Short mmCIF file of C-alpha atoms in Angstrom, two decimals:
data_model
loop_
_atom_site.label_atom_id
_atom_site.label_comp_id
_atom_site.label_asym_id
_atom_site.label_seq_id
_atom_site.Cartn_x
_atom_site.Cartn_y
_atom_site.Cartn_z
CA UNK A 186 -9.74 -35.28 60.38
CA UNK A 187 -6.51 -36.55 61.97
CA UNK A 188 -4.42 -33.97 60.09
CA UNK A 189 -6.74 -31.18 61.26
CA UNK A 190 -6.34 -32.23 64.95
CA UNK A 191 -2.54 -32.43 64.60
CA UNK A 192 -2.40 -28.99 62.98
CA UNK A 193 -4.57 -27.55 65.77
CA UNK A 194 -2.24 -28.98 68.46
CA UNK A 195 0.83 -27.54 66.80
CA UNK A 196 -0.73 -24.08 66.54
CA UNK A 197 -1.78 -24.20 70.23
CA UNK A 198 1.70 -25.29 71.29
CA UNK A 199 3.35 -22.36 69.49
CA UNK A 200 0.86 -19.93 71.01
CA UNK A 201 1.54 -21.19 74.55
CA UNK A 202 5.29 -20.83 74.04
CA UNK A 203 4.93 -17.22 72.97
CA UNK A 204 2.60 -16.41 75.89
CA UNK A 205 5.07 -17.99 78.34
CA UNK A 206 7.92 -15.99 76.91
CA UNK A 207 5.91 -12.83 77.31
CA UNK A 208 5.17 -13.55 80.98
CA UNK A 209 8.84 -14.28 81.54
CA UNK A 210 9.69 -10.77 80.40
CA UNK A 211 7.08 -9.31 82.75
CA UNK A 212 8.50 -11.36 85.64
CA UNK A 213 12.04 -10.16 84.95
CA UNK A 214 10.87 -6.58 84.93
CA UNK A 215 8.96 -7.09 88.21
CA UNK A 216 11.91 -8.85 89.91
CA UNK A 217 14.28 -6.12 89.00
CA UNK A 218 11.88 -3.50 90.30
CA UNK A 219 11.44 -5.26 93.65
CA UNK A 220 15.19 -5.78 94.00
CA UNK A 221 15.78 -2.11 93.42
CA UNK A 222 13.17 -1.14 96.01
CA UNK A 223 14.65 -3.44 98.69
CA UNK A 224 18.15 -2.13 98.09
CA UNK A 225 16.96 1.45 98.40
CA UNK A 226 15.00 0.76 101.58
CA UNK A 227 17.98 -0.80 103.37
CA UNK A 228 20.17 2.14 102.46
CA UNK A 229 17.64 4.56 103.78
CA UNK A 230 17.29 2.68 107.05
CA UNK A 231 21.02 2.68 107.68
CA UNK A 232 21.22 6.37 106.84
CA UNK A 233 18.47 7.29 109.25
CA UNK A 234 16.50 9.22 106.70
CA UNK A 235 12.79 9.49 106.57
CA UNK A 236 10.77 6.76 104.88
CA UNK A 237 9.20 9.13 102.35
CA UNK A 238 12.60 10.45 101.29
CA UNK A 239 13.89 6.89 100.95
CA UNK A 240 11.03 5.88 98.73
CA UNK A 241 11.58 8.88 96.48
CA UNK A 242 15.31 8.10 96.25
CA UNK A 243 14.52 4.45 95.41
CA UNK A 244 12.21 5.49 92.59
CA UNK A 245 14.77 7.87 91.15
CA UNK A 246 17.57 5.27 91.33
CA UNK A 247 15.31 2.56 89.89
CA UNK A 248 14.24 4.73 86.99
CA UNK A 249 17.80 5.77 86.25
CA UNK A 250 19.58 2.37 86.53
CA UNK A 251 17.61 -0.82 87.12
CA UNK A 252 14.44 -0.05 85.24
CA UNK A 253 16.36 1.30 82.25
CA UNK A 254 18.40 -1.90 81.89
CA UNK A 255 15.38 -4.16 82.27
CA UNK A 256 13.45 -2.21 79.71
CA UNK A 257 16.32 -2.40 77.22
CA UNK A 258 16.60 -6.17 77.74
CA UNK A 259 12.86 -6.64 77.38
CA UNK A 260 12.77 -4.52 74.22
CA UNK A 261 15.63 -6.45 72.70
CA UNK A 262 13.99 -9.75 73.49
CA UNK A 263 10.65 -8.66 72.08
CA UNK A 264 12.32 -7.37 68.91
CA UNK A 265 14.17 -10.64 68.48
CA UNK A 266 11.02 -12.71 68.87
CA UNK A 267 8.93 -10.47 66.65
CA UNK A 268 11.62 -10.60 63.98
CA UNK A 269 11.71 -14.37 64.27
CA UNK A 270 7.98 -14.56 63.85
CA UNK A 271 8.18 -12.36 60.76
CA UNK A 272 10.72 -14.67 59.17
CA UNK A 273 8.49 -17.71 59.51
CA UNK A 274 6.55 -16.69 56.47
CA UNK A 275 6.11 -13.90 54.03
CA UNK A 276 2.57 -13.19 55.15
CA UNK A 277 1.62 -10.81 57.94
CA UNK A 278 1.85 -12.35 61.50
CA UNK A 279 -1.65 -12.82 62.97
CA UNK A 280 -2.70 -11.10 66.21
CA UNK A 281 -3.32 -12.85 69.58
CA UNK A 282 -7.07 -13.18 69.10
CA UNK A 283 -6.57 -14.45 65.55
CA UNK A 284 -3.98 -16.99 66.69
CA UNK A 285 -6.25 -18.29 69.46
CA UNK A 286 -9.12 -18.66 66.99
CA UNK A 287 -6.87 -20.44 64.54
CA UNK A 288 -5.66 -22.81 67.28
CA UNK A 289 -9.18 -23.72 68.39
CA UNK A 290 -11.04 -23.70 65.05
CA UNK A 291 -8.33 -24.12 62.48
CA UNK A 292 -7.10 -21.49 60.00
CA UNK A 293 -9.65 -19.50 58.13
CA UNK A 294 -10.06 -20.55 54.51
CA UNK A 295 -10.63 -18.04 51.72
CA UNK A 296 -13.81 -18.13 49.70
CA UNK A 297 -13.66 -20.59 46.85
CA UNK A 298 -12.78 -18.99 43.50
CA UNK A 299 -15.54 -19.06 40.98
CA UNK A 300 -14.11 -20.25 37.66
CA UNK A 301 -14.37 -17.70 34.87
CA UNK A 302 -16.96 -18.69 32.36
CA UNK A 303 -15.36 -19.39 29.01
CA UNK A 304 -16.81 -17.96 25.87
CA UNK A 305 -18.47 -20.74 23.95
CA UNK A 306 -16.70 -21.55 20.70
CA UNK A 307 -18.70 -20.54 17.63
CA UNK A 308 -20.49 -23.27 15.87
CA UNK A 309 -19.03 -24.14 12.47
CA UNK A 310 -20.87 -22.63 9.54
CA UNK A 311 -22.45 -24.78 6.91
CA UNK A 312 -21.66 -24.02 3.29
CA UNK A 313 -24.78 -21.98 2.62
CA UNK A 314 -23.90 -19.73 5.58
CA UNK A 315 -20.20 -19.67 4.83
CA UNK A 316 -20.52 -18.14 1.36
CA UNK A 317 -22.67 -15.35 2.83
CA UNK A 318 -20.44 -14.57 5.80
CA UNK A 319 -19.14 -11.00 5.50
CA UNK A 320 -15.77 -11.68 7.14
CA UNK A 321 -15.09 -14.51 4.70
CA UNK A 322 -16.24 -12.52 1.67
CA UNK A 323 -14.08 -9.52 2.60
CA UNK A 324 -11.01 -11.75 2.23
CA UNK A 325 -12.38 -13.81 -0.64
CA UNK A 326 -12.88 -10.78 -2.90
CA UNK A 327 -9.23 -9.78 -2.48
CA UNK A 328 -8.20 -12.65 -4.74
CA UNK A 329 -9.91 -11.03 -7.76
CA UNK A 330 -9.20 -7.88 -9.73
CA UNK A 331 -11.62 -5.05 -10.31
CA UNK A 332 -12.73 -6.44 -13.65
CA UNK A 333 -13.58 -9.87 -12.17
CA UNK A 334 -15.62 -8.28 -9.40
CA UNK A 335 -18.12 -7.04 -11.98
CA UNK A 336 -19.22 -10.64 -12.45
CA UNK A 337 -19.07 -11.44 -8.74
CA UNK A 338 -21.46 -8.59 -8.01
CA UNK A 339 -24.09 -10.37 -10.13
CA UNK A 340 -24.02 -13.64 -8.13
CA UNK A 341 -26.51 -12.52 -5.47
CA UNK A 342 -27.70 -9.40 -3.67
CA UNK A 343 -25.51 -10.14 -0.63
CA UNK A 344 -22.34 -10.19 -2.71
CA UNK A 345 -23.47 -7.12 -4.62
CA UNK A 346 -24.16 -5.15 -1.44
CA UNK A 347 -20.74 -5.99 0.00
CA UNK A 348 -18.94 -5.07 -3.22
CA UNK A 349 -20.93 -1.88 -3.63
CA UNK A 350 -20.29 -0.82 -0.02
CA UNK A 351 -16.66 0.23 -0.63
CA UNK A 352 -14.97 2.05 -3.50
CA UNK A 353 -11.75 0.08 -2.99
CA UNK A 354 -13.19 -2.88 -4.90
CA UNK A 355 -13.51 -0.81 -8.09
CA UNK A 356 -10.20 1.03 -8.30
CA UNK A 357 -9.07 1.61 -11.89
CA UNK A 358 -12.41 0.82 -13.54
CA UNK A 359 -14.33 3.10 -15.85
CA UNK A 360 -18.02 2.92 -16.71
CA UNK A 361 -18.55 2.17 -20.42
CA UNK A 362 -21.82 3.14 -22.09
CA UNK A 363 -22.22 1.82 -25.63
CA UNK A 364 -25.15 3.72 -27.07
CA UNK A 365 -25.59 1.22 -29.86
CA UNK A 366 -26.99 -1.06 -27.16
CA UNK A 367 -28.18 1.30 -24.46
CA UNK A 368 -30.63 3.16 -26.71
CA UNK A 369 -32.93 0.14 -26.47
CA UNK A 370 -32.87 0.23 -22.64
CA UNK A 371 -35.54 1.99 -20.61
CA UNK A 372 -34.82 5.20 -18.77
CA UNK A 373 -35.34 3.46 -15.43
CA UNK A 374 -32.71 0.85 -16.29
CA UNK A 375 -30.18 3.49 -17.28
CA UNK A 376 -30.94 5.43 -14.11
CA UNK A 377 -30.13 2.37 -11.99
CA UNK A 378 -26.87 1.92 -13.90
CA UNK A 379 -25.80 5.51 -13.31
CA UNK A 380 -26.70 5.25 -9.63
CA UNK A 381 -24.56 2.13 -9.30
CA UNK A 382 -21.66 4.02 -10.86
CA UNK A 383 -21.93 6.67 -8.17
CA UNK A 384 -22.41 4.09 -5.42
CA UNK A 385 -19.25 2.20 -6.41
CA UNK A 386 -17.21 5.39 -6.65
CA UNK A 387 -16.28 4.89 -10.32
CA UNK A 388 -14.98 8.25 -11.49
CA UNK A 389 -14.24 7.51 -15.15
CA UNK A 390 -16.82 7.23 -17.94
CA UNK A 391 -16.42 6.15 -21.57
CA UNK A 392 -19.13 6.95 -24.12
CA UNK A 393 -19.09 4.85 -27.28
CA UNK A 394 -20.95 5.83 -30.49
CA UNK A 395 -22.71 8.73 -28.77
CA UNK A 396 -24.45 11.55 -30.57
CA UNK A 397 -25.45 15.03 -29.47
CA UNK A 398 -28.89 13.72 -28.43
CA UNK A 399 -27.27 11.05 -26.28
CA UNK A 400 -25.14 13.70 -24.59
CA UNK A 401 -28.20 15.74 -23.68
CA UNK A 402 -29.97 12.60 -22.41
CA UNK A 403 -27.05 11.79 -20.09
CA UNK A 404 -27.06 15.31 -18.70
CA UNK A 405 -30.80 14.98 -17.98
CA UNK A 406 -30.96 11.56 -16.31
CA UNK A 407 -27.49 11.58 -14.75
CA UNK A 408 -27.26 14.96 -12.99
CA UNK A 409 -24.89 13.59 -10.35
CA UNK A 410 -22.22 13.29 -13.01
CA UNK A 411 -21.59 17.03 -12.71
CA UNK A 412 -19.68 16.58 -9.45
CA UNK A 413 -18.73 12.93 -9.82
CA UNK A 414 -17.04 12.25 -13.18
CA UNK A 415 -13.33 13.11 -13.28
CA UNK A 416 -12.38 11.38 -16.55
CA UNK A 417 -14.35 11.31 -19.81
CA UNK A 418 -13.61 9.36 -22.96
CA UNK A 419 -15.50 9.74 -26.25
CA UNK A 420 -14.78 6.89 -28.66
CA UNK A 421 -16.15 6.62 -32.17
CA UNK A 422 -18.75 9.26 -31.43
CA UNK A 423 -20.63 11.50 -33.84
CA UNK A 424 -20.67 14.27 -31.28
CA UNK A 425 -20.23 17.72 -32.78
CA UNK A 426 -18.61 20.79 -31.32
CA UNK A 427 -21.92 21.76 -29.71
CA UNK A 428 -22.35 18.42 -27.96
CA UNK A 429 -18.74 18.47 -26.73
CA UNK A 430 -19.23 21.97 -25.35
CA UNK A 431 -22.41 20.89 -23.53
CA UNK A 432 -20.86 17.90 -21.79
CA UNK A 433 -17.70 19.77 -20.80
CA UNK A 434 -19.77 22.61 -19.31
CA UNK A 435 -21.82 20.07 -17.35
CA UNK A 436 -18.89 18.13 -15.88
CA UNK A 437 -17.55 20.60 -13.33
CA UNK A 438 -14.81 18.35 -11.89
CA UNK A 439 -13.45 16.94 -15.15
CA UNK A 440 -9.66 16.63 -15.21
CA UNK A 441 -9.00 14.02 -17.95
CA UNK A 442 -10.38 14.09 -21.50
CA UNK A 443 -9.90 11.60 -24.33
CA UNK A 444 -11.22 12.01 -27.87
CA UNK A 445 -10.73 8.97 -30.11
CA UNK A 446 -12.17 8.69 -33.60
CA UNK A 447 -14.46 11.70 -33.17
CA UNK A 448 -14.41 12.98 -36.73
CA UNK A 449 -17.14 15.59 -36.26
CA UNK A 450 -15.13 17.64 -33.80
CA UNK A 451 -13.16 20.45 -35.37
CA UNK A 452 -10.28 22.63 -34.27
CA UNK A 453 -12.77 25.43 -33.59
CA UNK A 454 -14.57 23.14 -31.17
CA UNK A 455 -11.29 22.42 -29.40
CA UNK A 456 -10.69 26.14 -28.98
CA UNK A 457 -14.21 26.65 -27.63
CA UNK A 458 -14.41 23.67 -25.24
CA UNK A 459 -11.12 23.21 -23.46
CA UNK A 460 -11.07 24.37 -19.85
CA UNK A 461 -7.93 25.16 -17.79
CA UNK A 462 -8.72 22.47 -15.20
CA UNK A 463 -7.87 19.66 -17.65
CA UNK A 464 -4.49 18.11 -16.81
CA UNK A 465 -4.57 15.08 -19.13
CA UNK A 466 -5.61 15.21 -22.79
CA UNK A 467 -5.60 12.53 -25.48
CA UNK A 468 -6.43 13.25 -29.13
CA UNK A 469 -6.33 10.13 -31.30
CA UNK A 470 -7.39 9.52 -34.89
CA UNK A 471 -9.56 12.61 -35.21
CA UNK A 472 -9.25 13.65 -38.85
CA UNK A 473 -9.90 17.34 -38.22
CA UNK A 474 -7.15 17.69 -35.62
CA UNK A 475 -4.04 19.42 -36.94
CA UNK A 476 -1.61 22.18 -35.96
CA UNK A 477 -4.26 24.63 -34.74
CA UNK A 478 -5.61 22.11 -32.26
CA UNK A 479 -2.14 21.75 -30.76
CA UNK A 480 -2.00 25.54 -30.54
CA UNK A 481 -5.27 25.53 -28.59
CA UNK A 482 -3.87 22.95 -26.20
CA UNK A 483 -0.71 25.01 -25.65
CA UNK A 484 -2.67 28.22 -25.03
CA UNK A 485 -5.68 27.03 -23.00
CA UNK A 486 -4.21 24.33 -20.74
CA UNK A 487 -1.51 25.88 -18.54
CA UNK A 488 -1.65 22.99 -16.01
CA UNK A 489 -1.39 20.22 -18.59
CA UNK A 490 0.59 17.26 -17.21
CA UNK A 491 0.06 14.59 -19.91
CA UNK A 492 -0.58 15.08 -23.63
CA UNK A 493 -1.02 12.24 -26.12
CA UNK A 494 -1.46 13.03 -29.80
CA UNK A 495 -1.96 10.77 -32.78
CA UNK A 496 -2.59 12.86 -35.85
CA UNK A 497 -1.31 12.34 -39.37
CA UNK A 498 -1.37 16.01 -40.37
CA UNK A 499 0.53 17.57 -37.48
CA UNK A 500 3.78 19.22 -38.56
CA UNK A 501 6.85 20.65 -36.86
CA UNK A 502 5.14 24.02 -36.59
CA UNK A 503 2.55 22.63 -34.15
CA UNK A 504 5.23 21.84 -31.59
CA UNK A 505 6.43 25.42 -31.81
CA UNK A 506 3.27 26.53 -29.96
CA UNK A 507 4.55 25.11 -26.72
CA UNK A 508 6.30 27.64 -24.51
CA UNK A 509 7.84 27.96 -21.08
CA UNK A 510 4.30 28.10 -19.68
CA UNK A 511 4.03 24.32 -20.09
CA UNK A 512 7.64 23.51 -19.23
CA UNK A 513 6.97 23.34 -15.48
CA UNK A 514 3.85 21.16 -15.68
CA UNK A 515 4.03 19.02 -18.83
CA UNK A 516 5.85 15.80 -17.96
CA UNK A 517 4.46 13.19 -20.39
CA UNK A 518 4.36 13.73 -24.15
CA UNK A 519 3.33 10.99 -26.56
CA UNK A 520 3.39 11.65 -30.30
CA UNK A 521 2.16 8.57 -32.17
CA UNK A 522 2.30 8.21 -35.95
CA UNK A 523 2.96 11.87 -36.57
CA UNK A 524 4.36 11.16 -40.01
CA UNK A 525 5.20 14.75 -40.85
CA UNK A 526 7.27 15.31 -37.72
CA UNK A 527 11.01 15.73 -38.37
CA UNK A 528 14.10 16.62 -36.40
CA UNK A 529 13.03 20.27 -36.46
CA UNK A 530 9.99 19.35 -34.43
CA UNK A 531 12.25 17.55 -31.98
CA UNK A 532 14.22 20.79 -31.61
CA UNK A 533 11.01 22.60 -30.58
CA UNK A 534 10.24 19.86 -28.06
CA UNK A 535 13.59 19.86 -26.28
CA UNK A 536 13.77 23.66 -26.09
CA UNK A 537 10.20 24.23 -24.85
CA UNK A 538 9.75 21.15 -22.64
CA UNK A 539 13.07 20.38 -20.94
CA UNK A 540 11.44 18.66 -17.92
CA UNK A 541 9.86 15.77 -19.78
CA UNK A 542 10.11 12.37 -18.06
CA UNK A 543 8.19 10.32 -20.67
CA UNK A 544 8.56 10.84 -24.42
CA UNK A 545 7.17 8.72 -27.23
CA UNK A 546 8.00 9.27 -30.88
CA UNK A 547 6.46 5.98 -31.98
CA UNK A 548 5.74 5.93 -35.69
CA UNK A 549 7.43 9.29 -36.33
CA UNK A 550 9.20 7.81 -39.30
CA UNK A 551 11.14 10.93 -40.30
CA UNK A 552 13.06 11.21 -37.02
CA UNK A 553 16.70 10.18 -37.43
CA UNK A 554 19.74 9.60 -35.23
CA UNK A 555 20.32 13.37 -35.06
CA UNK A 556 16.89 13.87 -33.53
CA UNK A 557 17.60 11.16 -30.96
CA UNK A 558 20.90 12.88 -30.15
CA UNK A 559 18.99 16.11 -29.42
CA UNK A 560 16.70 14.21 -27.09
CA UNK A 561 19.57 12.53 -25.24
CA UNK A 562 21.53 15.76 -24.76
CA UNK A 563 18.64 18.04 -23.71
CA UNK A 564 16.21 15.81 -21.77
CA UNK A 565 18.31 14.34 -18.95
CA UNK A 566 15.27 13.59 -16.77
CA UNK A 567 13.76 11.08 -19.19
CA UNK A 568 12.72 7.82 -17.59
CA UNK A 569 10.83 6.34 -20.55
CA UNK A 570 11.61 6.66 -24.26
CA UNK A 571 9.68 5.04 -27.11
CA UNK A 572 11.31 4.96 -30.56
CA UNK A 573 9.30 2.07 -31.98
CA UNK A 574 8.54 2.06 -35.70
CA UNK A 575 11.27 4.61 -36.39
CA UNK A 576 13.06 2.96 -39.31
CA UNK A 577 15.78 5.63 -39.56
CA UNK A 578 17.11 5.00 -36.04
CA UNK A 579 20.40 3.06 -36.04
CA UNK A 580 23.08 1.93 -33.58
CA UNK A 581 24.45 5.47 -33.38
CA UNK A 582 21.25 6.67 -31.72
CA UNK A 583 21.61 3.95 -29.10
CA UNK A 584 25.13 5.17 -28.34
CA UNK A 585 23.77 8.67 -27.60
CA UNK A 586 21.09 7.18 -25.37
CA UNK A 587 23.55 5.04 -23.41
CA UNK A 588 25.94 7.95 -22.85
CA UNK A 589 23.51 10.71 -21.78
CA UNK A 590 20.25 9.25 -20.43
CA UNK A 591 21.53 7.92 -17.13
CA UNK A 592 18.08 7.85 -15.47
CA UNK A 593 16.30 5.97 -18.26
CA UNK A 594 14.29 3.00 -16.96
CA UNK A 595 12.24 1.95 -20.00
CA UNK A 596 13.29 1.83 -23.65
CA UNK A 597 11.14 0.65 -26.56
CA UNK A 598 12.80 -0.13 -29.91
CA UNK A 599 10.15 -2.26 -31.61
CA UNK A 600 10.53 -2.55 -35.39
CA UNK A 601 13.78 -0.58 -35.47
CA UNK A 602 15.12 -2.78 -38.23
CA UNK A 603 18.59 -1.21 -38.44
CA UNK A 604 19.57 -2.01 -34.85
CA UNK A 605 22.28 -4.67 -34.57
CA UNK A 606 24.27 -6.40 -31.83
CA UNK A 607 26.56 -3.36 -31.64
CA UNK A 608 23.70 -1.09 -30.60
CA UNK A 609 22.50 -3.65 -28.04
CA UNK A 610 26.04 -3.64 -26.68
CA UNK A 611 25.71 0.11 -26.02
CA UNK A 612 22.39 -0.43 -24.26
CA UNK A 613 23.81 -3.18 -22.04
CA UNK A 614 25.92 -0.57 -20.22
CA UNK A 615 22.78 1.17 -18.86
CA UNK A 616 22.51 -0.10 -15.31
CA UNK A 617 19.31 1.84 -14.59
CA UNK A 618 17.28 0.18 -17.37
CA UNK A 619 14.42 -1.96 -16.03
CA UNK A 620 12.32 -2.65 -19.15
CA UNK A 621 13.61 -3.22 -22.71
CA UNK A 622 11.47 -3.98 -25.76
CA UNK A 623 13.21 -5.28 -28.91
CA UNK A 624 10.26 -6.77 -30.76
CA UNK A 625 10.86 -7.63 -34.44
CA UNK A 626 14.41 -6.29 -34.52
CA UNK A 627 15.36 -8.42 -37.48
CA UNK A 628 19.16 -8.00 -37.21
CA UNK A 629 19.52 -9.00 -33.57
CA UNK A 630 21.60 -12.16 -33.06
CA UNK A 631 22.79 -14.39 -30.20
CA UNK A 632 25.83 -12.18 -29.62
CA UNK A 633 23.54 -9.28 -28.75
CA UNK A 634 21.66 -11.49 -26.30
CA UNK A 635 24.97 -12.24 -24.59
CA UNK A 636 25.38 -8.47 -24.05
CA UNK A 637 21.96 -8.32 -22.40
CA UNK A 638 23.02 -10.82 -19.75
CA UNK A 639 25.15 -8.08 -18.16
CA UNK A 640 22.06 -5.96 -17.34
CA UNK A 641 21.48 -7.03 -13.74
CA UNK A 642 18.64 -4.54 -13.13
CA UNK A 643 16.55 -5.72 -16.10
CA UNK A 644 13.13 -7.04 -15.07
CA UNK A 645 11.14 -7.02 -18.33
CA UNK A 646 12.53 -8.10 -21.69
CA UNK A 647 10.77 -8.67 -24.99
CA UNK A 648 12.49 -10.39 -27.92
CA UNK A 649 9.31 -11.33 -29.75
CA UNK A 650 9.63 -11.87 -33.47
CA UNK A 651 13.45 -11.76 -33.63
CA UNK A 652 14.08 -14.34 -36.37
CA UNK A 653 17.86 -14.83 -35.99
CA UNK A 654 17.91 -15.88 -32.35
CA UNK A 655 18.61 -19.53 -31.51
CA UNK A 656 17.93 -21.73 -28.52
CA UNK A 657 21.59 -21.58 -27.56
CA UNK A 658 21.59 -17.80 -27.37
CA UNK A 659 18.26 -17.57 -25.60
CA UNK A 660 19.27 -20.15 -23.00
CA UNK A 661 21.91 -17.70 -21.71
CA UNK A 662 19.10 -15.49 -20.40
CA UNK A 663 19.00 -17.61 -17.24
CA UNK A 664 21.76 -15.31 -15.97
CA UNK A 665 19.13 -12.58 -15.55
CA UNK A 666 17.90 -13.83 -12.18
CA UNK A 667 15.88 -10.66 -11.54
CA UNK A 668 13.69 -11.05 -14.66
CA UNK A 669 9.96 -10.95 -13.97
CA UNK A 670 8.65 -11.16 -17.55
CA UNK A 671 10.21 -12.54 -20.74
CA UNK A 672 8.38 -12.44 -24.08
CA UNK A 673 9.55 -14.85 -26.78
CA UNK A 674 6.50 -15.09 -29.04
CA UNK A 675 7.11 -15.74 -32.74
CA UNK A 676 10.77 -16.60 -32.17
CA UNK A 677 11.67 -19.45 -34.56
CA UNK A 678 14.60 -20.51 -32.38
CA UNK A 679 12.48 -20.97 -29.25
CA UNK A 680 11.53 -24.62 -28.68
CA UNK A 681 9.39 -26.30 -26.01
CA UNK A 682 12.57 -27.67 -24.44
CA UNK A 683 13.92 -24.11 -24.20
CA UNK A 684 10.77 -22.89 -22.44
CA UNK A 685 11.01 -25.74 -19.94
CA UNK A 686 14.67 -24.93 -19.34
CA UNK A 687 13.94 -21.24 -18.77
CA UNK A 688 11.05 -21.95 -16.40
CA UNK A 689 13.23 -24.30 -14.39
CA UNK A 690 16.03 -21.77 -13.91
CA UNK A 691 13.82 -18.65 -13.73
CA UNK A 692 10.96 -19.81 -11.50
CA UNK A 693 9.78 -16.30 -10.65
CA UNK A 694 9.72 -15.10 -14.27
CA UNK A 695 6.62 -15.13 -16.50
CA UNK A 696 7.62 -16.75 -19.79
CA UNK A 697 5.33 -15.67 -22.64
CA UNK A 698 5.49 -18.16 -25.52
#
């Protein structure tokens, strides 16, 4: 209360000083005006003029001299005081009425601020609520792969609904139907399974041990497959040419086809069934597949991008069916265990398919160093080459590879028993190589491993089954700091102490014992 009275007195004192100063200015102006009038009147009296003329002359003189000076002084004084008042604070100067009210009643106070209501913190969830919380589950499921999520979807309906709500949880999976088991299931059960496949966005389907009747049953109870399935695999099926034709006609958006162990399908069926929209084809272990089937592939699939063939009866003539029509599109060619394929077949490959980036001649046991030389000289875009199980490949072939295939990133030489440390020395000059497989190369020694330590870009190395390697030679692999995977299974020279040593110095590398 005492501070309020003191503040009121101070405000009143300042107000009275300003009012007094204002009246002083008015008095100065009035005094000057009166002085001017008296001076004019005396002049007029001495001059004998009329009073009215004197008054007019006084007014003119006052307005031109005295009044002008007083006004300038008053204006300057007011400007000075107003400026001084403005400098007292940054806020706007209050008016006369406002200052009087403040002096008598005290300054006006603003309305009290209402504190903003804070959002109440959420109550912690108990465990039974936590494992059903969608935000938690969305992050929890990220720690599992697509294959693990199949089991997670069976925990409860809540987990299943969340996993089924997005196709991103099932990337890379295919739906497998084994008809040896599914024939005992009811139609309603199979219908639910097919609906879940569509709901999860799974585009690939594998049919195991299917017959022609099973194919027709799928077409009947799974009509959505016509515009849903992009990849089809038939494994160990007794499907004939007629059944294959039926399923391929039904699947209107099929782009990938795999036939494995389908011994009832003939080359005539291949000619009748293949459609130009197929870009990836795999024919494996089908006893009726030979040169004519390769001819059908070359003629009917102009947009073919990937072709994998494992057939014991395919000869060099089959590869002569390929022409420039496939050279622009075909990028991946895998020929596995084509025992009759020789260097002449390799000539057909390099002339017809010069744009290959992936080539596998695994198990083509008649291919020699001369065939590898043709590959190295004519396929400069190769990034992956597989020569595993080619017993006629020697160190000379590795010299051709090291000199010409400058973009090669992956090289597989498993079971190439004639490769020695000299050939590995050639390979060690390839700075682009990222993955190298030397499984069961029986002549590889520690000196060859020393060559490998110069390959600074190498991330994956397999020396499994190399019997002549010792712990001393293998311990030098710690120089490969960029290694991410090292396979040393079935190496007699690898000891538990060696594995501990490697894990200590290569902490980011997966050591496979």
